[in-house]
mmCIF file of C-alpha atoms in Angstrom:
data_model
loop_
_atom_site.group_PDB
_atom_site.id
_atom_site.type_symbol
_atom_site.label_atom_id
_atom_site.label_comp_id
_atom_site.label_asym_id
_atom_site.label_seq_id
_atom_site.Cartn_x
_atom_site.Cartn_y
_atom_site.Cartn_z
ATOM 1 C CA MET A 1 67.095 -30.870 -21.160
ATOM 2 C CA SER A 2 63.845 -33.033 -20.711
ATOM 3 C CA LEU A 3 61.513 -32.383 -17.722
ATOM 4 C CA ASP A 4 62.673 -35.544 -16.176
ATOM 5 C CA ALA A 5 66.120 -34.578 -16.115
ATOM 6 C CA ASP A 6 65.532 -31.234 -14.597
ATOM 7 C CA TRP A 7 64.557 -32.689 -11.291
ATOM 8 C CA ARG A 8 67.972 -34.652 -11.309
ATOM 9 C CA ALA A 9 69.940 -31.757 -11.420
ATOM 10 C CA GLY A 10 72.208 -31.365 -8.472
ATOM 11 C CA ILE A 11 71.284 -34.633 -7.311
ATOM 12 C CA ASP A 12 74.504 -36.454 -5.818
ATOM 13 C CA ALA A 13 75.042 -39.805 -4.647
ATOM 14 C CA VAL A 14 73.856 -38.969 -1.312
ATOM 15 C CA ASP A 15 70.475 -37.474 -2.304
ATOM 16 C CA ALA A 16 70.087 -40.539 -4.633
ATOM 17 C CA ALA A 17 70.613 -42.809 -1.770
ATOM 18 C CA LEU A 18 67.988 -40.854 0.494
ATOM 19 C CA ILE A 19 65.385 -40.736 -2.432
ATOM 20 C CA ASP A 20 65.427 -44.270 -3.443
ATOM 21 C CA GLY A 21 66.684 -45.906 -0.097
ATOM 22 C CA TYR A 22 64.554 -44.277 2.582
ATOM 23 C CA GLN A 23 61.074 -44.407 1.101
ATOM 24 C CA SER A 24 60.658 -47.074 3.843
ATOM 25 C CA GLY A 25 62.717 -48.606 6.518
ATOM 26 C CA PHE A 26 63.439 -45.317 8.459
ATOM 27 C CA PRO A 27 64.736 -46.452 11.840
ATOM 28 C CA VAL A 28 62.521 -46.296 14.723
ATOM 29 C CA GLU A 29 65.028 -44.914 17.506
ATOM 30 C CA SER A 30 65.558 -41.913 19.395
ATOM 31 C CA HIS A 31 68.038 -40.287 16.950
ATOM 32 C CA PRO A 32 67.124 -41.982 13.607
ATOM 33 C CA PHE A 33 69.184 -39.701 11.440
ATOM 34 C CA GLU A 34 72.386 -40.735 13.053
ATOM 35 C CA ARG A 35 71.727 -44.228 11.719
ATOM 36 C CA VAL A 36 70.904 -43.089 8.401
ATOM 37 C CA ALA A 37 73.933 -41.008 8.075
ATOM 38 C CA ARG A 38 76.226 -43.949 9.012
ATOM 39 C CA ASP A 39 74.304 -46.303 6.761
ATOM 40 C CA VAL A 40 74.461 -43.698 3.930
ATOM 41 C CA ALA A 41 77.986 -42.888 4.333
ATOM 42 C CA ALA A 42 79.010 -46.575 4.126
ATOM 43 C CA GLU A 43 77.063 -47.087 0.898
ATOM 44 C CA THR A 44 78.285 -43.933 -1.022
ATOM 45 C CA GLY A 45 81.583 -43.557 0.566
ATOM 46 C CA VAL A 46 80.679 -39.845 1.311
ATOM 47 C CA ASP A 47 81.407 -38.538 4.914
ATOM 48 C CA VAL A 48 77.981 -37.247 5.997
ATOM 49 C CA ASP A 49 76.682 -36.737 9.456
ATOM 50 C CA ALA A 50 73.145 -36.621 11.017
ATOM 51 C CA ASP A 51 72.875 -32.735 10.448
ATOM 52 C CA ASP A 52 73.938 -33.208 6.796
ATOM 53 C CA VAL A 53 71.202 -35.910 6.121
ATOM 54 C CA LEU A 54 68.459 -33.841 7.719
ATOM 55 C CA ASP A 55 69.317 -30.737 5.867
ATOM 56 C CA ARG A 56 69.224 -32.778 2.503
ATOM 57 C CA VAL A 57 65.852 -34.243 3.478
ATOM 58 C CA ARG A 58 64.623 -30.842 4.171
ATOM 59 C CA ALA A 59 66.088 -29.324 0.746
ATOM 60 C CA LEU A 60 64.425 -32.326 -1.189
ATOM 61 C CA ARG A 61 61.066 -31.620 0.396
ATOM 62 C CA GLU A 62 61.460 -27.968 -0.320
ATOM 63 C CA ARG A 63 62.221 -28.997 -3.998
ATOM 64 C CA GLY A 64 58.972 -30.897 -3.957
ATOM 65 C CA VAL A 65 60.874 -34.057 -4.505
ATOM 66 C CA PHE A 66 59.557 -35.434 -1.199
ATOM 67 C CA ARG A 67 55.929 -34.791 -0.503
ATOM 68 C CA ARG A 68 56.215 -35.331 3.078
ATOM 69 C CA PHE A 69 58.344 -37.368 5.805
ATOM 70 C CA GLY A 70 56.935 -39.585 8.093
ATOM 71 C CA ALA A 71 54.488 -42.492 8.155
ATOM 72 C CA VAL A 72 52.331 -43.929 5.250
ATOM 73 C CA LEU A 73 49.105 -45.171 6.852
ATOM 74 C CA ASN A 74 47.078 -48.193 5.875
ATOM 75 C CA PRO A 75 43.572 -46.747 5.938
ATOM 76 C CA PRO A 76 41.513 -50.018 5.676
ATOM 77 C CA VAL A 77 43.221 -51.367 8.591
ATOM 78 C CA ILE A 78 43.110 -48.371 10.700
ATOM 79 C CA GLY A 79 39.349 -47.339 10.074
ATOM 80 C CA SER A 80 37.280 -47.363 7.172
ATOM 81 C CA SER A 81 38.376 -46.136 3.721
ATOM 82 C CA THR A 82 36.615 -46.378 0.142
ATOM 83 C CA LEU A 83 37.207 -45.382 -3.410
ATOM 84 C CA ALA A 84 34.179 -43.488 -4.798
ATOM 85 C CA ALA A 85 33.057 -41.859 -8.117
ATOM 86 C CA VAL A 86 30.591 -39.514 -9.355
ATOM 87 C CA ARG A 87 29.545 -38.557 -12.840
ATOM 88 C CA ALA A 88 30.108 -34.719 -12.653
ATOM 89 C CA PRO A 89 28.456 -32.625 -15.494
ATOM 90 C CA GLU A 90 31.212 -30.676 -17.050
ATOM 91 C CA ASP A 91 29.383 -27.260 -16.499
ATOM 92 C CA ARG A 92 29.394 -28.315 -12.605
ATOM 93 C CA PHE A 93 32.769 -30.173 -12.463
ATOM 94 C CA ASP A 94 34.710 -27.653 -10.549
ATOM 95 C CA GLU A 95 31.669 -26.848 -8.319
ATOM 96 C CA ILE A 96 31.488 -30.728 -7.321
ATOM 97 C CA ALA A 97 35.320 -30.978 -6.993
ATOM 98 C CA GLU A 98 35.044 -28.090 -4.443
ATOM 99 C CA VAL A 99 32.459 -29.794 -2.501
ATOM 100 C CA VAL A 100 34.149 -33.055 -2.407
ATOM 101 C CA ASN A 101 37.622 -31.596 -1.746
ATOM 102 C CA GLY A 102 36.152 -29.673 1.114
ATOM 103 C CA TYR A 103 36.021 -32.835 3.493
ATOM 104 C CA ARG A 104 39.088 -33.434 5.589
ATOM 105 C CA GLN A 105 38.582 -36.766 5.091
ATOM 106 C CA VAL A 106 38.935 -36.990 1.230
ATOM 107 C CA ASN A 107 42.482 -37.687 0.666
ATOM 108 C CA HIS A 108 42.689 -38.171 -3.116
ATOM 109 C CA ASN A 109 40.643 -36.780 -5.894
ATOM 110 C CA TYR A 110 41.308 -37.238 -9.610
ATOM 111 C CA ARG A 111 39.687 -36.307 -12.840
ATOM 112 C CA ARG A 112 39.541 -39.662 -15.040
ATOM 113 C CA ASP A 113 38.795 -39.954 -18.665
ATOM 114 C CA HIS A 114 35.512 -42.035 -18.289
ATOM 115 C CA GLU A 115 31.695 -41.591 -17.782
ATOM 116 C CA TRP A 116 32.391 -41.544 -14.101
ATOM 117 C CA ASN A 117 34.655 -38.830 -14.309
ATOM 118 C CA GLN A 118 35.713 -37.727 -10.731
ATOM 119 C CA TRP A 119 37.211 -40.547 -8.424
ATOM 120 C CA PHE A 120 37.878 -39.679 -4.781
ATOM 121 C CA VAL A 121 39.195 -41.670 -1.508
ATOM 122 C CA VAL A 122 37.270 -41.068 1.628
ATOM 123 C CA THR A 123 38.940 -42.408 4.972
ATOM 124 C CA ALA A 124 37.321 -42.029 8.198
ATOM 125 C CA GLY A 125 37.704 -43.356 11.743
ATOM 126 C CA SER A 126 34.539 -45.457 11.236
ATOM 127 C CA ARG A 127 32.455 -47.028 8.463
ATOM 128 C CA GLU A 128 29.462 -44.874 9.869
ATOM 129 C CA ARG A 129 31.231 -41.630 9.368
ATOM 130 C CA ARG A 130 32.727 -42.682 5.855
ATOM 131 C CA ASP A 131 29.080 -43.517 4.603
ATOM 132 C CA ALA A 132 27.566 -40.240 6.143
ATOM 133 C CA ILE A 133 30.064 -38.237 4.262
ATOM 134 C CA LEU A 134 29.201 -40.172 1.025
ATOM 135 C CA ALA A 135 25.545 -39.502 1.723
ATOM 136 C CA GLU A 136 26.382 -35.638 2.415
ATOM 137 C CA ILE A 137 28.191 -35.621 -1.040
ATOM 138 C CA GLU A 138 25.328 -37.158 -2.714
ATOM 139 C CA GLU A 139 22.793 -34.989 -1.421
ATOM 140 C CA ARG A 140 24.827 -31.773 -1.732
ATOM 141 C CA THR A 141 25.996 -32.502 -5.405
ATOM 142 C CA GLY A 142 22.811 -34.180 -6.645
ATOM 143 C CA CYS A 143 25.369 -36.773 -8.105
ATOM 144 C CA GLU A 144 24.865 -40.503 -7.662
ATOM 145 C CA VAL A 145 27.777 -41.946 -5.779
ATOM 146 C CA LEU A 146 29.589 -45.073 -6.646
ATOM 147 C CA ASN A 147 30.908 -46.575 -3.620
ATOM 148 C CA LEU A 148 33.568 -49.210 -4.074
ATOM 149 C CA PRO A 149 35.230 -50.351 -0.709
ATOM 150 C CA MET A 150 38.444 -52.571 -1.038
ATOM 151 C CA LEU A 151 37.759 -56.204 -0.313
ATOM 152 C CA THR A 152 41.087 -57.631 -1.049
ATOM 153 C CA ASP A 153 44.385 -56.326 -1.136
ATOM 154 C CA TYR A 154 46.779 -58.468 -3.724
ATOM 155 C CA TYR A 155 49.482 -55.518 -3.970
ATOM 156 C CA ILE A 156 49.679 -51.936 -3.031
ATOM 157 C CA ASP A 157 52.918 -50.321 -2.901
ATOM 158 C CA LEU A 158 54.049 -46.806 -4.394
ATOM 159 C CA GLU A 159 57.629 -47.190 -3.286
ATOM 160 C CA PHE A 160 59.989 -47.624 -6.238
ATOM 161 C CA PRO A 161 63.204 -46.235 -7.440
ATOM 162 C CA VAL A 162 63.020 -42.975 -9.226
ATOM 163 C CA VAL A 163 66.483 -41.675 -9.659
ATOM 164 C CA ASN A 164 66.850 -43.655 -12.981
ATOM 165 C CA GLY A 165 65.670 -43.695 -16.545
ATOM 166 C CA ASP A 166 62.799 -46.264 -16.214
ATOM 167 C CA ARG A 167 59.792 -45.425 -18.435
ATOM 168 C CA PHE A 168 57.401 -47.054 -16.048
ATOM 169 C CA ALA A 169 57.604 -48.019 -12.396
ATOM 170 C CA ARG A 170 59.902 -51.061 -11.521
ATOM 171 C CA GLU A 171 61.122 -51.223 -15.178
ATOM 172 C CA SER A 172 64.607 -52.630 -13.552
ATOM 173 C CA LEU A 173 63.014 -55.079 -11.307
ATOM 174 C CA ASP A 174 62.132 -58.574 -12.093
ATOM 175 C CA GLN A 175 59.322 -59.227 -9.585
ATOM 176 C CA THR A 176 57.618 -58.268 -6.393
ATOM 177 C CA ALA A 177 56.259 -60.136 -3.549
ATOM 178 C CA VAL A 178 52.329 -60.388 -3.079
ATOM 179 C CA SER A 179 49.980 -61.684 -0.709
ATOM 180 C CA ALA A 180 46.254 -61.407 -0.766
ATOM 181 C CA THR A 181 44.789 -59.780 2.394
ATOM 182 C CA ARG A 182 41.149 -59.692 2.959
ATOM 183 C CA ILE A 183 39.952 -56.054 4.048
ATOM 184 C CA SER A 184 37.046 -55.975 6.763
ATOM 185 C CA GLU A 185 34.970 -52.831 6.546
ATOM 186 C CA ARG A 186 34.933 -53.067 10.368
ATOM 187 C CA ALA A 187 38.725 -53.252 10.840
ATOM 188 C CA ARG A 188 39.815 -51.175 13.776
ATOM 189 C CA GLY A 189 43.277 -52.163 14.235
ATOM 190 C CA ASP A 190 42.505 -52.914 18.027
ATOM 191 C CA LEU A 191 44.034 -49.393 18.815
ATOM 192 C CA THR A 192 44.928 -48.710 22.369
ATOM 193 C CA PRO A 193 44.264 -44.987 23.549
ATOM 194 C CA LEU A 194 48.115 -44.619 22.872
ATOM 195 C CA GLU A 195 48.094 -45.695 19.488
ATOM 196 C CA GLY A 196 45.116 -43.693 18.443
ATOM 197 C CA ASP A 197 46.530 -40.673 19.812
ATOM 198 C CA LEU A 198 49.927 -41.429 18.023
ATOM 199 C CA LEU A 199 48.363 -41.967 14.620
ATOM 200 C CA LEU A 200 46.293 -38.756 14.925
ATOM 201 C CA ALA A 201 49.459 -36.810 15.750
ATOM 202 C CA ILE A 202 51.654 -38.405 12.752
ATOM 203 C CA GLN A 203 49.067 -38.545 10.096
ATOM 204 C CA GLY A 204 50.322 -35.201 8.403
ATOM 205 C CA GLY A 205 53.987 -36.294 8.819
ATOM 206 C CA PHE A 206 56.709 -36.254 11.215
ATOM 207 C CA PRO A 207 58.663 -33.301 12.251
ATOM 208 C CA LEU A 208 61.667 -32.797 10.392
ATOM 209 C CA SER A 209 64.200 -32.433 13.546
ATOM 210 C CA PRO A 210 67.044 -34.816 14.775
ATOM 211 C CA THR A 211 64.324 -36.299 17.393
ATOM 212 C CA PRO A 212 61.075 -36.722 15.441
ATOM 213 C CA TYR A 213 59.735 -39.525 17.473
ATOM 214 C CA ALA A 214 60.640 -37.658 20.772
ATOM 215 C CA ASP A 215 58.943 -34.570 19.348
ATOM 216 C CA VAL A 216 55.733 -36.627 18.786
ATOM 217 C CA ALA A 217 55.952 -38.100 22.041
ATOM 218 C CA ASP A 218 56.095 -34.455 23.708
ATOM 219 C CA GLU A 219 52.968 -33.667 21.583
ATOM 220 C CA ILE A 220 50.878 -36.535 22.772
ATOM 221 C CA ASP A 221 52.466 -36.199 26.426
ATOM 222 C CA ALA A 222 53.699 -39.871 26.401
ATOM 223 C CA PRO A 223 57.034 -41.597 27.166
ATOM 224 C CA LEU A 224 59.426 -41.979 24.225
ATOM 225 C CA ASN A 225 60.029 -45.555 24.816
ATOM 226 C CA ASP A 226 56.231 -46.368 24.795
ATOM 227 C CA VAL A 227 55.795 -44.182 21.455
ATOM 228 C CA LEU A 228 58.646 -46.137 19.871
ATOM 229 C CA ALA A 229 57.196 -49.360 20.965
ATOM 230 C CA ALA A 230 54.038 -48.347 19.356
ATOM 231 C CA VAL A 231 55.129 -47.538 16.284
ATOM 232 C CA GLU A 232 56.956 -50.825 16.049
ATOM 233 C CA ARG A 233 53.822 -52.568 17.067
ATOM 234 C CA LEU A 234 51.701 -50.615 14.313
ATOM 235 C CA LEU A 235 54.062 -51.506 11.668
ATOM 236 C CA ALA A 236 53.872 -55.136 12.446
ATOM 237 C CA ASP A 237 50.150 -55.064 12.439
ATOM 238 C CA GLY A 238 49.940 -53.194 9.328
ATOM 239 C CA CYS A 239 48.348 -50.193 10.482
ATOM 240 C CA ILE A 240 51.608 -48.337 9.330
ATOM 241 C CA LYS A 241 52.529 -49.724 5.794
ATOM 242 C CA ARG A 242 55.967 -47.846 6.017
ATOM 243 C CA ILE A 243 58.185 -44.878 7.401
ATOM 244 C CA GLY A 244 60.246 -42.855 5.264
ATOM 245 C CA CYS A 245 60.292 -40.312 2.816
ATOM 246 C CA VAL A 246 57.137 -40.030 0.563
ATOM 247 C CA VAL A 247 58.345 -39.396 -3.049
ATOM 248 C CA ASN A 248 56.255 -36.946 -5.147
ATOM 249 C CA HIS A 249 55.942 -39.059 -8.358
ATOM 250 C CA VAL A 250 54.837 -36.366 -10.659
ATOM 251 C CA VAL A 251 57.773 -34.072 -9.775
ATOM 252 C CA THR A 252 60.143 -37.354 -10.410
ATOM 253 C CA GLY A 253 58.781 -37.719 -13.928
ATOM 254 C CA PHE A 254 56.246 -40.438 -13.262
ATOM 255 C CA ARG A 255 53.047 -38.220 -14.673
ATOM 256 C CA ASN A 256 51.444 -40.961 -16.343
ATOM 257 C CA ASN A 257 49.113 -43.323 -14.660
ATOM 258 C CA CYS A 258 46.133 -45.317 -15.711
ATOM 259 C CA MET A 259 43.645 -47.262 -13.379
ATOM 260 C CA VAL A 260 42.572 -50.313 -15.349
ATOM 261 C CA VAL A 261 39.249 -51.988 -14.178
ATOM 262 C CA TRP A 262 38.735 -55.599 -15.160
ATOM 263 C CA ASP A 263 35.505 -57.705 -15.285
ATOM 264 C CA VAL A 264 37.348 -61.136 -13.889
ATOM 265 C CA PRO A 265 35.346 -64.255 -13.344
ATOM 266 C CA ASP A 266 34.662 -64.514 -9.487
ATOM 267 C CA ASP A 267 36.169 -67.990 -9.485
ATOM 268 C CA GLU A 268 39.510 -66.891 -10.967
ATOM 269 C CA LEU A 269 39.706 -63.551 -9.024
ATOM 270 C CA ASP A 270 42.152 -64.550 -6.339
ATOM 271 C CA ALA A 271 44.647 -66.490 -8.640
ATOM 272 C CA ARG A 272 44.673 -63.685 -11.265
ATOM 273 C CA GLY A 273 45.013 -60.894 -8.596
ATOM 274 C CA GLU A 274 47.936 -62.481 -6.908
ATOM 275 C CA ALA A 275 49.585 -63.271 -10.311
ATOM 276 C CA VAL A 276 49.085 -59.710 -11.641
ATOM 277 C CA GLY A 277 49.984 -58.289 -8.253
ATOM 278 C CA SER A 278 53.232 -59.967 -8.503
ATOM 279 C CA LEU A 279 54.260 -58.377 -11.753
ATOM 280 C CA PRO A 280 56.840 -55.498 -11.048
ATOM 281 C CA TYR A 281 55.245 -52.832 -13.238
ATOM 282 C CA VAL A 282 51.727 -53.092 -11.415
ATOM 283 C CA THR A 283 51.617 -50.671 -8.668
ATOM 284 C CA LEU A 284 48.228 -51.297 -7.119
ATOM 285 C CA CYS A 285 46.234 -54.316 -7.649
ATOM 286 C CA TYR A 286 43.063 -54.876 -5.529
ATOM 287 C CA HIS A 287 39.493 -56.461 -5.418
ATOM 288 C CA ARG A 288 36.360 -54.044 -5.129
ATOM 289 C CA PRO A 289 32.894 -54.912 -5.462
ATOM 290 C CA ARG A 290 30.697 -54.831 -8.647
ATOM 291 C CA ARG A 291 27.789 -52.575 -8.525
ATOM 292 C CA THR A 292 25.775 -54.079 -11.276
ATOM 293 C CA GLU A 293 22.508 -51.820 -10.168
ATOM 294 C CA GLN A 294 24.721 -48.819 -11.099
ATOM 295 C CA GLY A 295 26.050 -50.286 -14.320
ATOM 296 C CA TRP A 296 29.588 -51.096 -12.597
ATOM 297 C CA GLU A 297 30.589 -54.749 -13.825
ATOM 298 C CA TYR A 298 34.253 -54.518 -12.796
ATOM 299 C CA ASN A 299 35.844 -56.382 -9.661
ATOM 300 C CA LEU A 300 39.697 -56.050 -10.306
ATOM 301 C CA PHE A 301 41.699 -52.842 -10.089
ATOM 302 C CA THR A 302 45.206 -52.367 -11.485
ATOM 303 C CA MET A 303 47.325 -49.264 -11.601
ATOM 304 C CA ILE A 304 50.348 -48.764 -13.677
ATOM 305 C CA HIS A 305 52.580 -45.708 -13.138
ATOM 306 C CA GLY A 306 54.889 -44.399 -15.815
ATOM 307 C CA ARG A 307 56.928 -41.360 -17.112
ATOM 308 C CA GLU A 308 56.041 -42.290 -20.794
ATOM 309 C CA ALA A 309 52.352 -42.732 -21.602
ATOM 310 C CA GLU A 310 53.422 -44.967 -24.581
ATOM 311 C CA ALA A 311 55.127 -47.258 -22.173
ATOM 312 C CA VAL A 312 52.177 -47.382 -19.807
ATOM 313 C CA ASP A 313 49.904 -48.470 -22.788
ATOM 314 C CA ALA A 314 52.152 -51.028 -23.810
ATOM 315 C CA LYS A 315 52.178 -52.759 -20.468
ATOM 316 C CA ILE A 316 48.384 -52.641 -20.069
ATOM 317 C CA ASP A 317 48.457 -54.197 -23.562
ATOM 318 C CA GLU A 318 50.589 -56.857 -22.203
ATOM 319 C CA LEU A 319 48.302 -57.211 -19.196
ATOM 320 C CA ALA A 320 45.568 -57.901 -21.388
ATOM 321 C CA ALA A 321 47.167 -60.263 -23.605
ATOM 322 C CA ASP A 322 49.073 -62.485 -21.301
ATOM 323 C CA HIS A 323 47.515 -62.161 -18.055
ATOM 324 C CA LEU A 324 43.823 -60.835 -18.015
ATOM 325 C CA PRO A 325 42.183 -61.710 -21.150
ATOM 326 C CA PHE A 326 38.857 -60.131 -19.943
ATOM 327 C CA PRO A 327 36.798 -57.028 -20.792
ATOM 328 C CA HIS A 328 38.228 -53.920 -19.153
ATOM 329 C CA GLU A 329 38.351 -50.206 -19.240
ATOM 330 C CA ARG A 330 41.292 -47.849 -19.209
ATOM 331 C CA LEU A 331 40.603 -44.645 -16.864
ATOM 332 C CA TYR A 332 43.386 -42.456 -17.433
ATOM 333 C CA SER A 333 44.068 -39.851 -14.718
ATOM 334 C CA THR A 334 43.998 -36.183 -16.542
ATOM 335 C CA GLU A 335 43.934 -33.923 -13.354
ATOM 336 C CA THR A 336 44.930 -34.076 -9.865
ATOM 337 C CA LEU A 337 42.127 -32.485 -7.803
ATOM 338 C CA LYS A 338 43.405 -33.142 -4.454
ATOM 339 C CA GLN A 339 46.192 -35.332 -3.069
ATOM 340 C CA THR A 340 47.288 -35.807 0.649
ATOM 341 C CA GLY A 341 47.906 -38.509 3.123
ATOM 342 C CA ALA A 342 44.894 -40.148 5.008
ATOM 343 C CA ARG A 343 43.438 -37.719 7.569
ATOM 344 C CA TYR A 344 41.166 -38.621 10.400
ATOM 345 C CA GLU A 345 39.245 -36.719 13.093
ATOM 346 C CA ASP A 346 39.245 -39.498 15.519
ATOM 347 C CA LEU A 347 39.952 -43.243 15.939
ATOM 348 C CA VAL A 348 37.217 -44.000 18.234
ATOM 349 C CA ALA A 349 34.665 -46.406 16.836
ATOM 350 C CA ASP A 350 31.222 -46.155 18.363
ATOM 351 C CA GLY A 351 30.669 -50.093 18.060
ATOM 352 C CA GLY A 352 27.334 -49.757 16.192
ATOM 353 C CA ASP A 353 26.302 -51.004 12.881
#
């Protein structure tokens, strides 16, 4: 039996409905699992109640199929986020990774097969704090930092069905909807004090209980109805991308991913970015700045996730031949050094430059 088949052992129709159907769209109401149970029962024909569903979500998280349960935050909208990289000498690679990973605000760090070999994301409540962390990393490691904040989001969505035999993400889908969103480095989300408290409370996930929103309301000492309204508002504003069960793609077989960086003519960037972002197999597509002074000439980033390395390579070949006939490099992820949700210490900007 293959590794991909192993994780599906014991997965029944109800589990599959939860895994593929509730990566987003989790109800925002006082007893959400009751609604989920009714909908899953109608979809599968299996008689389940809220307790059954809650137990299944807990079990899937314990098995590692779900990394966590709760909100997926949108760092560039809430505070200030950037993708950064260093060229870590091999004999100091682990030491440098330890320094980088020691920051709570570093939520992803990967080894990639490239001269810039350690890629990490820094997310903070303000641009000032973000840049201070980058400066500290540079000083503490002695490594020059490549700072690549997102400028335009063409398509970013790691929600895709996994209880299937797809060789790459969304192989079974025809298209995805895209819209270019300009990202301000000073995006604050215009958070109220309640919203700031709420986002800090849920950044690590929701309680796995029959009343997750009420539990959060108790934690931040706010009325439940105010918390429910704030969650709806944050979803509408894009501060929260989705609410549901966050799938662990490695556990579900999607172990191969490649970040491809492209040198696209500036006057073609938006048209190319939106066209490529609409391709279902492209899981991430965004514009980041060139850093010519550091030898970085690329301005469009795409990501493809797959179960099979050969399938990922084939889709990249297709991208280059049919959609992006420009110089590019393939930065394969070879090791996960850190992977968590975005984490904030605070969400209060000082208003300074």
